[in-house]
């Protein structure tokens, strides 16, 4: 029941020495979701991830700036080379569709898999994807072009039932199935017993919010409230607030302030301007941690695991985990 | 009077661990020419070259496979970010133009420099570019899609004049200028003296031939005859001749045989299949050198200098250097 994030790139638009642009791979229960696909993403996958690219069936693009999308076309060709046959779903602002069409015309006429394009409305907060395990919501961001982040939420897992309650009430298989769906139990004598007497949430549903690129925007706080892991861009150190504002980006302390106000569990920042070399990134760590303690800068290639927290307390947790 | 090649990528289409796809930077007299632009080319430039990208005014693309062109769009955006204002000339098969148009529509509407696209006819051998110092000729190659290599030739440098001849014939400034243009000299007594008595070629004109991607093709031999440096793809070791033939590529020994038949000075091979890891590349070296001694595999980031060979022998060299 993995829930982990591997960061493949940490640079912003101008190429920085030994840094790659944005691409994040989210592993949820061994299904892989790619978020943004900067140039060289597939090279970084080859370097850091022991997965075959063809496991990707869903790619989410935040916005159409080159450092978030120019690795996509190479990856699409590689997926074909590697034998992909099932449909690839791409979620992005509508303009990407024309690029995909021209790409396919010149590079992918004989590709062995289909691409289904899902236009995303970046100014609205809504569920853009859902399956049995997760939902993905848009996070409207404030950048120079239409941009949204993505919030991945594990669905609340099925309720587990206390063994001693089965014995105590002599429950049948049918009773158990009924109770596991969240219903209360009616005894033979007609007494209604609350579902919470029988069940517990086996673990807390986990969540990851990806917010890049954006200037400081408090409107996202309600959306990302209490997430386990927040990635928020921090292109600049805090003395560059004016530059951040002008270019539609955030500073270290702004990112950390969002994390603090949203009461997230952990913050990662990235998308560093090329003006900062490797050593200067220590200052990023210092500044974010001065505002929000459980915060770090991303390391390219590192995998950040959101642990599965088992919790056998009665299903009072249900409401928490659904936040 | 530099003439050097920096190789930025050595892999073929499938991403290989720690290798980048094809991109070559040729420095001729401190003017930079980019040949192919695989994904991540600008990242490699940042890593290995102490030049600002904006010095590129000419980009030559061999063919429209992703591993030779998907780094182009990121580079175009970066050139703009870095303040480029003068026109960029791109030479490639005609289909690239539509991709450039769509790129500009979605990513480069407000770019501060113009792109002039020069469609190349890959099945013909002709001079596709010329300036005061060099010519660039196409080299028709045999691949799965329209493909050509490029042959960069330094022009023969202006003739130098022997100082003792100036004294011996008491030449005027006007006489010297006339002789330097290659004319014979007529003495006051009406005697015609051969230009070769007065002049010499100060150094041999240098040349670089880029041949990727291609299956074994002897038709290129006459075009690349005697070049100083030949880059020829060798995607496979020689036991994979059938696979090479099927995919429109060459093996080690095939590349070396071309070098031998064309009597080039030095051979470099690259474009290695991802099936070969770093250690296995030693076998590439062994196989190419078994056929052609002055041969090596490319190292990413390495710069190969073609030295300037001064030659004060009488201008018998003229014909050689013009080969």
Coordinates of C-alpha atoms in Angstrom, one line a residue, chain A:
Chain A
X1 CA 0.0 0.0 0.0
X2 CA 2.7 2.4 -1.1
X3 CA 2.1 6.1 -1.2
X4 CA 5.3 7.8 -2.2
X5 CA 6.7 10.7 -4.3
X6 CA 9.9 10.7 -6.4
X7 CA 11.1 14.1 -7.5
X8 CA 12.9 14.0 -10.8
X9 CA 13.6 17.7 -11.2
X10 CA 14.1 20.8 -9.1
X11 CA 15.0 23.6 -11.4
X12 CA 13.0 26.4 -12.9
X13 CA 12.9 27.6 -16.5
X14 CA 16.6 28.5 -17.1
X15 CA 18.7 25.4 -17.1
X16 CA 20.8 25.1 -13.9
X17 CA 24.0 23.1 -13.7
X18 CA 23.2 19.5 -12.7
X19 CA 19.5 20.2 -12.1
X20 CA 16.5 19.1 -14.2
X21 CA 13.2 20.9 -14.6
X22 CA 10.0 19.8 -12.9
X23 CA 8.7 16.2 -13.0
X24 CA 7.2 14.3 -10.1
X25 CA 6.3 10.6 -10.0
X26 CA 3.6 9.6 -7.5
X27 CA 3.4 5.9 -6.6
X28 CA 0.0 5.0 -5.1
X29 CA -0.5 1.3 -4.5
X30 CA 2.1 0.6 -7.2
X31 CA 0.2 2.6 -9.8
X32 CA 2.3 5.5 -11.1
X33 CA 1.1 9.0 -11.8
X34 CA 3.3 11.5 -13.5
X35 CA 2.9 15.2 -12.6
X36 CA 4.5 17.6 -15.1
X37 CA 7.2 16.4 -17.5
X38 CA 10.1 18.8 -17.9
X39 CA 12.8 18.1 -20.4
X40 CA 14.9 15.1 -19.4
X41 CA 12.2 13.5 -17.2
X42 CA 12.6 10.2 -18.9
X43 CA 16.4 10.4 -18.5
X44 CA 15.9 10.9 -14.8
X45 CA 13.4 8.0 -14.6
X46 CA 16.0 5.8 -16.1
X47 CA 18.5 7.0 -13.6
X48 CA 16.5 6.9 -10.4
X49 CA 13.4 4.7 -10.8
X50 CA 13.3 1.0 -11.1
X51 CA 10.1 1.1 -13.0
X52 CA 9.4 0.7 -16.7
X53 CA 7.9 3.9 -18.1
X54 CA 5.1 1.9 -19.6
X55 CA 3.4 1.7 -16.2
X56 CA 2.2 5.3 -16.7
X57 CA -1.4 5.5 -17.7
X58 CA -2.0 9.0 -16.4
X59 CA 0.0 12.2 -16.8
X60 CA -1.1 15.5 -15.2
X61 CA 0.4 18.8 -16.6
X62 CA 0.1 21.9 -14.5
X63 CA 0.7 24.5 -17.2
X64 CA 2.2 25.0 -20.6
X65 CA 5.6 26.4 -19.8
X66 CA 8.4 24.5 -21.4
X67 CA 10.1 23.5 -18.1
X68 CA 7.0 21.6 -17.2
X69 CA 6.1 19.9 -20.5
X70 CA 9.0 19.6 -22.9
X71 CA 9.9 16.2 -21.7
X72 CA 6.5 14.9 -22.6
X73 CA 7.1 14.2 -26.3
X74 CA 10.2 12.1 -25.7
X75 CA 8.4 10.1 -23.1
X76 CA 5.5 9.5 -25.4
X77 CA 7.8 8.1 -28.0
X78 CA 9.7 6.0 -25.4
X79 CA 6.4 4.5 -24.1
X80 CA 5.7 3.3 -27.6
X81 CA 9.3 1.9 -28.0
X82 CA 8.8 0.1 -24.8
X83 CA 5.6 -1.6 -26.0
X84 CA 2.8 0.3 -24.4
X85 CA -0.6 -0.6 -25.8
X86 CA -3.2 0.6 -23.3
X87 CA -4.5 4.1 -23.4
X88 CA -2.6 7.0 -22.0
X89 CA -4.6 9.7 -20.3
X90 CA -3.2 13.2 -20.3
X91 CA -4.7 16.0 -18.2
X92 CA -3.7 19.5 -19.1
X93 CA -4.9 22.9 -20.2
X94 CA -6.7 22.7 -23.5
X95 CA -3.9 24.2 -25.6
X96 CA -1.8 21.1 -25.2
X97 CA -4.1 19.2 -27.5
X98 CA -2.9 20.9 -30.6
X99 CA 0.7 20.1 -29.7
X100 CA -0.2 16.5 -29.2
X101 CA -1.9 16.4 -32.5
X102 CA 1.1 17.8 -34.4
X103 CA 3.4 15.5 -32.4
X104 CA 1.4 12.4 -33.4
X105 CA 1.3 13.5 -37.0
X106 CA 5.1 13.8 -37.3
X107 CA 6.4 11.4 -34.7
X108 CA 3.6 9.0 -33.6
X109 CA 1.5 8.1 -36.7
X110 CA 2.2 4.4 -36.1
X111 CA 2.1 4.4 -32.3
X112 CA 0.6 1.3 -30.7
X113 CA -1.3 3.0 -28.0
X114 CA -4.0 5.7 -27.9
X115 CA -3.7 9.1 -26.1
X116 CA -6.9 10.4 -24.6
X117 CA -6.6 14.1 -23.9
X118 CA -8.6 15.5 -20.9
X119 CA -8.8 19.3 -21.0
X120 CA -8.5 20.8 -17.6
X121 CA -10.1 24.0 -16.4
X122 CA -7.3 25.5 -14.3
X123 CA -9.3 28.3 -12.7
X124 CA -11.8 25.9 -11.1
X125 CA -11.4 23.5 -8.1
X126 CA -12.9 20.2 -9.0
X127 CA -12.3 16.5 -9.2
X128 CA -10.5 15.9 -12.5
X129 CA -9.9 12.1 -12.0
X130 CA -11.3 9.4 -9.9
X131 CA -10.8 5.6 -9.6
X132 CA -11.4 3.0 -6.9
X133 CA -8.4 4.1 -4.9
X134 CA -7.9 7.9 -5.3
X135 CA -9.3 11.2 -6.4
X136 CA -7.4 14.0 -8.1
X137 CA -8.6 17.5 -7.6
X138 CA -7.4 20.6 -9.4
X139 CA -5.8 23.4 -7.3
X140 CA -6.2 26.8 -9.1
X141 CA -2.9 28.6 -9.0
X142 CA -1.8 32.2 -9.8
X143 CA 0.9 32.2 -12.5
X144 CA 1.5 34.1 -15.7
X145 CA -0.5 31.5 -17.8
X146 CA -3.4 29.3 -16.9
X147 CA -2.0 27.0 -14.2
X148 CA -3.3 24.5 -11.7
X149 CA -1.8 22.2 -9.2
X150 CA -3.2 18.7 -8.4
X151 CA -4.3 17.2 -5.1
X152 CA -4.1 13.4 -4.9
X153 CA -6.2 11.9 -2.2
X154 CA -6.3 8.3 -1.3
X155 CA -9.9 7.3 -0.7
X156 CA -10.9 6.2 2.8
X157 CA -10.1 2.5 3.0
X158 CA -12.9 0.0 3.6
X159 CA -13.9 -0.3 7.2
X160 CA -12.4 -3.2 9.3
X161 CA -14.5 -4.9 11.9
X162 CA -13.5 -5.8 15.4
X163 CA -13.3 -9.6 15.9
X164 CA -14.6 -9.5 19.4
X165 CA -17.7 -7.6 18.2
X166 CA -18.4 -10.5 15.7
X167 CA -18.4 -12.9 18.6
X168 CA -20.3 -10.7 21.0
X169 CA -23.2 -10.2 18.6
X170 CA -22.8 -13.5 16.8
X171 CA -22.8 -11.8 13.4
X172 CA -23.4 -13.6 10.2
X173 CA -21.4 -13.1 7.0
X174 CA -24.3 -11.0 5.7
X175 CA -24.3 -8.9 8.8
X176 CA -20.6 -8.3 8.6
X177 CA -20.8 -7.2 4.9
X178 CA -23.7 -4.9 5.8
X179 CA -21.8 -3.4 8.8
X180 CA -18.6 -3.0 6.8
X181 CA -20.5 -0.7 4.4
X182 CA -21.0 1.6 7.4
X183 CA -24.5 0.7 8.4
X184 CA -25.7 0.4 12.0
X185 CA -26.7 -3.1 13.2
X186 CA -30.2 -4.1 14.3
X187 CA -30.2 -6.9 16.8
X188 CA -32.8 -9.7 16.8
X189 CA -34.5 -7.8 19.7
X190 CA -34.8 -4.7 17.5
X191 CA -32.0 -2.7 19.2
X192 CA -30.0 -0.4 16.9
X193 CA -26.3 -0.4 17.6
X194 CA -24.1 2.2 16.1
X195 CA -21.7 1.2 13.4
X196 CA -18.8 2.7 15.4
X197 CA -19.2 -0.1 18.0
X198 CA -18.1 -2.6 15.3
X199 CA -15.7 -0.9 12.9
X200 CA -12.5 1.0 12.6
X201 CA -10.7 2.7 9.8
X202 CA -7.6 0.4 9.2
X203 CA -5.4 3.3 8.2
X204 CA -5.6 7.0 7.5
X205 CA -6.1 8.0 3.9
X206 CA -3.1 9.9 2.6
X207 CA -2.8 12.9 0.4
X208 CA -0.3 14.8 -1.7
X209 CA -0.7 18.3 -3.1
X210 CA 1.4 19.6 -5.9
X211 CA 1.5 23.4 -6.3
X212 CA 3.8 24.7 -9.0
X213 CA 4.1 27.4 -10.4
X214 CA 2.4 30.0 -8.4
X215 CA 2.8 33.3 -6.6
X216 CA 1.7 33.4 -3.0
X217 CA -2.0 32.7 -3.0
X218 CA -4.1 32.1 0.2
X219 CA -7.0 30.9 -1.9
X220 CA -5.4 27.5 -2.1
X221 CA -5.3 27.0 1.7
X222 CA -8.7 25.6 2.1
X223 CA -8.2 23.1 -0.7
X224 CA -4.9 21.7 0.6
X225 CA -5.8 21.9 4.3
X226 CA -4.2 19.1 6.4
X227 CA -2.6 17.2 3.5
X228 CA 0.2 14.8 4.4
X229 CA 2.7 16.2 1.9
X230 CA 2.7 19.5 0.2
X231 CA 5.0 20.4 -2.6
X232 CA 5.0 24.1 -3.1
X233 CA 7.3 25.9 -5.4
X234 CA 9.9 28.3 -3.9
X235 CA 11.7 29.8 -6.9
X236 CA 13.5 32.5 -4.9
X237 CA 14.9 33.2 -1.5
X238 CA 12.8 35.6 0.6
X239 CA 14.8 38.8 -0.3
X240 CA 13.5 38.4 -3.9
X241 CA 9.8 38.9 -3.1
X242 CA 9.4 41.6 -5.7
X243 CA 10.9 39.4 -8.4
X244 CA 8.7 36.5 -7.3
X245 CA 5.6 38.7 -7.6
X246 CA 6.6 40.0 -11.0
X247 CA 7.3 36.5 -12.4
X248 CA 4.4 34.8 -10.8
X249 CA 6.5 32.7 -8.4
X250 CA 6.9 32.3 -4.6
X251 CA 9.7 32.7 -2.1
X252 CA 10.8 30.3 0.6
X253 CA 8.9 32.0 3.3
X254 CA 5.8 32.4 1.3
X255 CA 5.7 28.7 0.5
X256 CA 6.3 27.9 4.2
X257 CA 3.6 30.3 5.3
X258 CA 1.1 28.5 3.0
X259 CA 2.2 25.2 4.6
X260 CA 1.7 26.6 8.0
X261 CA -1.7 28.1 7.4
X262 CA -2.9 25.0 5.7
X263 CA -1.5 22.9 8.6
X264 CA 0.0 20.3 6.3
X265 CA 2.1 17.6 7.8
X266 CA 5.2 18.1 5.7
X267 CA 6.4 20.6 3.1
X268 CA 8.8 20.2 0.2
X269 CA 10.0 23.1 -1.9
X270 CA 11.6 23.1 -5.3
X271 CA 11.7 24.9 -8.7
X272 CA 14.8 26.8 -7.7
X273 CA 16.0 29.7 -9.9
X274 CA 19.2 29.0 -11.8
X275 CA 20.8 31.9 -10.0
X276 CA 21.2 29.7 -6.9
X277 CA 23.9 27.0 -7.1
X278 CA 24.0 23.9 -5.0
X279 CA 25.6 25.4 -1.9
X280 CA 23.1 28.3 -1.9
X281 CA 20.2 25.9 -1.4
X282 CA 21.1 25.6 2.2
X283 CA 19.7 29.0 2.7
X284 CA 16.4 27.8 1.2
X285 CA 16.3 25.1 4.0
X286 CA 17.0 27.7 6.6
X287 CA 14.4 30.1 5.5
X288 CA 11.5 27.6 5.1
X289 CA 12.3 26.0 8.4
X290 CA 12.2 29.4 10.1
X291 CA 8.5 29.5 9.2
X292 CA 7.5 25.9 9.1
X293 CA 9.5 23.2 10.9
X294 CA 8.7 20.0 9.0
X295 CA 10.0 21.4 5.7
X296 CA 12.8 20.5 3.3
X297 CA 14.1 21.3 -0.1
X298 CA 13.7 18.5 -2.7
X299 CA 16.6 16.4 -3.7
X300 CA 16.4 15.1 -7.3
X301 CA 16.0 11.4 -7.4
X302 CA 14.9 11.1 -3.7
X303 CA 11.7 9.2 -2.9
X304 CA 9.5 10.6 -0.1
X305 CA 7.3 8.0 1.5
X306 CA 4.1 8.9 3.2
X307 CA 3.8 6.2 5.7
X308 CA 0.7 4.1 6.2
X309 CA -0.5 5.0 9.7
X310 CA -2.6 2.2 11.2
X311 CA -5.1 3.3 13.7
X312 CA -7.4 0.9 15.6
X313 CA -9.2 3.6 17.5
X314 CA -12.9 3.6 16.8
X315 CA -14.0 5.2 13.6
X316 CA -13.9 8.7 14.9
X317 CA -10.9 8.7 12.5
X318 CA -13.3 8.6 9.6
X319 CA -14.0 12.3 9.7
X320 CA -10.3 13.2 10.2
X321 CA -9.1 11.1 7.3
X322 CA -11.7 12.6 5.0
X323 CA -10.5 16.1 5.5

